[in-house]
Tab-separated table of C-alpha atoms in Angstrom:
chain	number	residue	atom	x	y	z
A	249	UNK	CA	3.919	-19.685	7.977
A	250	UNK	CA	2.206	-18.963	4.518
A	251	UNK	CA	-0.641	-16.731	4.030
A	252	UNK	CA	-3.316	-17.128	1.331
A	253	UNK	CA	-3.103	-14.877	-1.670
A	254	UNK	CA	-5.487	-11.843	-1.328
A	255	UNK	CA	-7.844	-10.591	-3.990
A	256	UNK	CA	-6.154	-9.363	-7.044
A	257	UNK	CA	-5.395	-5.681	-7.093
A	258	UNK	CA	-4.141	-5.388	-10.699
A	259	UNK	CA	-5.536	-4.577	-13.929
A	260	UNK	CA	-8.364	-7.063	-13.616
A	261	UNK	CA	-9.765	-5.068	-10.831
A	262	UNK	CA	-10.999	-1.745	-12.054
A	263	UNK	CA	-11.896	0.856	-9.372
A	264	UNK	CA	-15.071	2.948	-9.584
A	265	UNK	CA	-14.750	6.664	-10.199
A	266	UNK	CA	-14.899	7.875	-6.578
A	267	UNK	CA	-12.141	5.448	-5.711
A	268	UNK	CA	-10.039	6.484	-8.665
A	269	UNK	CA	-10.265	10.084	-7.578
A	270	UNK	CA	-9.198	9.190	-4.049
A	271	UNK	CA	-6.486	6.899	-5.508
A	272	UNK	CA	-5.101	9.905	-7.348
A	273	UNK	CA	-5.217	12.113	-4.368
A	274	UNK	CA	-3.566	9.305	-2.210
A	275	UNK	CA	-0.957	8.623	-4.923
A	276	UNK	CA	0.170	12.311	-5.249
A	277	UNK	CA	0.224	12.699	-1.472
A	278	UNK	CA	2.506	9.717	-1.194
A	279	UNK	CA	4.805	11.055	-3.817
A	280	UNK	CA	5.013	14.362	-1.978
A	281	UNK	CA	5.462	12.718	1.420
A	282	UNK	CA	8.225	10.502	0.119
A	283	UNK	CA	10.266	13.608	-0.764
A	284	UNK	CA	10.950	13.915	3.001
A	285	UNK	CA	12.704	11.455	5.280
A	286	UNK	CA	10.691	8.259	5.759
A	287	UNK	CA	10.000	8.887	9.401
A	288	UNK	CA	7.662	11.711	8.358
A	289	UNK	CA	5.563	9.423	6.309
A	290	UNK	CA	5.332	6.849	9.126
A	291	UNK	CA	4.304	9.605	11.609
A	292	UNK	CA	1.767	11.008	9.194
A	293	UNK	CA	0.235	7.596	8.387
A	294	UNK	CA	-0.013	6.679	12.068
A	295	UNK	CA	-1.675	9.965	13.007
A	296	UNK	CA	-4.283	9.654	10.248
A	297	UNK	CA	-5.031	6.041	10.900
A	298	UNK	CA	-6.625	6.891	14.296
A	299	UNK	CA	-9.760	8.269	12.513
A	300	UNK	CA	-10.510	5.101	10.559
A	301	UNK	CA	-11.647	1.552	11.054
A	302	UNK	CA	-9.736	-1.620	9.811
A	303	UNK	CA	-10.280	-2.417	6.215
A	304	UNK	CA	-11.491	-5.816	5.031
A	305	UNK	CA	-9.353	-7.620	2.374
A	306	UNK	CA	-11.885	-6.508	-0.222
A	307	UNK	CA	-11.748	-2.876	0.871
A	308	UNK	CA	-8.024	-2.942	0.934
A	309	UNK	CA	-7.835	-4.460	-2.540
A	310	UNK	CA	-10.026	-1.560	-3.653
A	311	UNK	CA	-7.476	0.973	-2.266
A	312	UNK	CA	-4.538	-0.894	-3.934
A	313	UNK	CA	-6.299	-0.918	-7.244
A	314	UNK	CA	-7.187	2.699	-7.050
A	315	UNK	CA	-3.563	3.543	-6.142
A	316	UNK	CA	-2.245	1.486	-8.938
A	317	UNK	CA	-4.630	3.075	-11.477
A	318	UNK	CA	-3.347	6.507	-10.294
A	319	UNK	CA	0.258	5.327	-10.686
A	320	UNK	CA	-0.148	4.411	-14.441
A	321	UNK	CA	-0.524	8.159	-15.231
A	322	UNK	CA	2.648	9.151	-13.248
A	323	UNK	CA	5.403	10.216	-15.567
A	324	UNK	CA	8.113	8.771	-13.411
A	325	UNK	CA	8.781	5.420	-11.730
A	326	UNK	CA	6.262	4.287	-9.221
A	327	UNK	CA	7.890	1.406	-7.087
A	328	UNK	CA	6.572	-0.660	-4.299
A	329	UNK	CA	7.291	2.055	-1.755
A	330	UNK	CA	5.215	4.719	-3.497
A	331	UNK	CA	2.449	2.309	-4.410
A	332	UNK	CA	2.149	0.868	-0.907
A	333	UNK	CA	2.147	4.355	0.779
A	334	UNK	CA	-0.455	5.583	-1.789
A	335	UNK	CA	-2.649	2.534	-1.175
A	336	UNK	CA	-2.440	3.155	2.599
A	337	UNK	CA	-3.326	6.826	2.114
A	338	UNK	CA	-6.114	5.995	-0.309
A	339	UNK	CA	-7.549	3.593	2.317
A	340	UNK	CA	-7.524	6.428	4.841
A	341	UNK	CA	-9.279	8.711	2.426
A	342	UNK	CA	-11.811	5.873	2.100
A	343	UNK	CA	-11.891	5.770	6.012
A	344	UNK	CA	-10.542	2.276	6.082
A	345	UNK	CA	-7.132	1.508	7.692
A	346	UNK	CA	-4.692	-0.992	6.256
A	347	UNK	CA	-1.191	-1.888	7.551
A	348	UNK	CA	1.676	-0.318	5.663
A	349	UNK	CA	4.586	-2.780	5.837
A	350	UNK	CA	8.205	-2.324	4.916
A	351	UNK	CA	10.405	-5.439	4.962
A	352	UNK	CA	13.359	-7.425	3.601
A	353	UNK	CA	13.899	-10.893	2.100
A	354	UNK	CA	17.212	-12.711	2.484
A	355	UNK	CA	19.191	-14.759	-0.038
A	356	UNK	CA	19.211	-13.003	-2.399
A	357	UNK	CA	18.461	-9.688	-0.581
A	358	UNK	CA	15.538	-7.757	-1.615
A	359	UNK	CA	13.647	-4.836	0.036
A	360	UNK	CA	9.840	-4.455	-0.354
A	361	UNK	CA	6.809	-2.475	0.825
A	362	UNK	CA	3.296	-3.660	0.751
A	363	UNK	CA	-0.099	-3.265	2.450
A	364	UNK	CA	-2.002	-5.758	4.508
A	365	UNK	CA	-5.482	-6.222	5.806
A	366	UNK	CA	-6.605	-8.801	8.252
A	367	UNK	CA	-3.014	-10.113	8.233
A	368	UNK	CA	-3.066	-10.831	4.504
A	369	UNK	CA	-0.762	-9.151	2.075
A	370	UNK	CA	-2.897	-7.410	-0.669
A	371	UNK	CA	-2.060	-7.859	-4.343
A	372	UNK	CA	1.278	-9.604	-3.673
A	373	UNK	CA	2.593	-12.921	-5.175
A	374	UNK	CA	2.961	-15.591	-2.561
A	375	UNK	CA	6.496	-17.113	-2.250
A	376	UNK	CA	6.397	-19.472	0.693
A	377	UNK	CA	10.103	-20.455	0.240
A	378	UNK	CA	11.248	-16.742	0.498
A	379	UNK	CA	9.047	-15.003	3.028
A	380	UNK	CA	9.513	-11.215	3.791
A	381	UNK	CA	10.628	-10.212	7.228
A	382	UNK	CA	8.736	-7.161	8.295
A	383	UNK	CA	10.890	-4.246	9.563
A	384	UNK	CA	8.207	-1.823	10.241
A	385	UNK	CA	4.383	-2.073	10.224
A	386	UNK	CA	2.381	1.158	10.402
């Protein structure tokens, strides 16, 4: 089953100042959380999501754009795991919950992490012939 590509969350989508500040806080929180075993990030995100409401695709794209903007100033490498967790935490700071997904793709093997809203991957390129298999969704 293919899903439609969501709103862009890249350079063409510039977040407003409050969202950029929340994106920076969410990004640095994600970097800190990922210094511990992954189970702590999952538990933290699960606990924080209970105080939010589900995000629309547009709201989730705002959170992804804010996290990506913050990641550009990071002196190290910000890969999909850091970016997706940062987007999920940014969404929570905006009081909107997105689904944080970690999955794999087979032949050739690839691991990936992303966020979804309303069942749609946000800011991801669609490859219908090579879908990702979700391992965990928080």
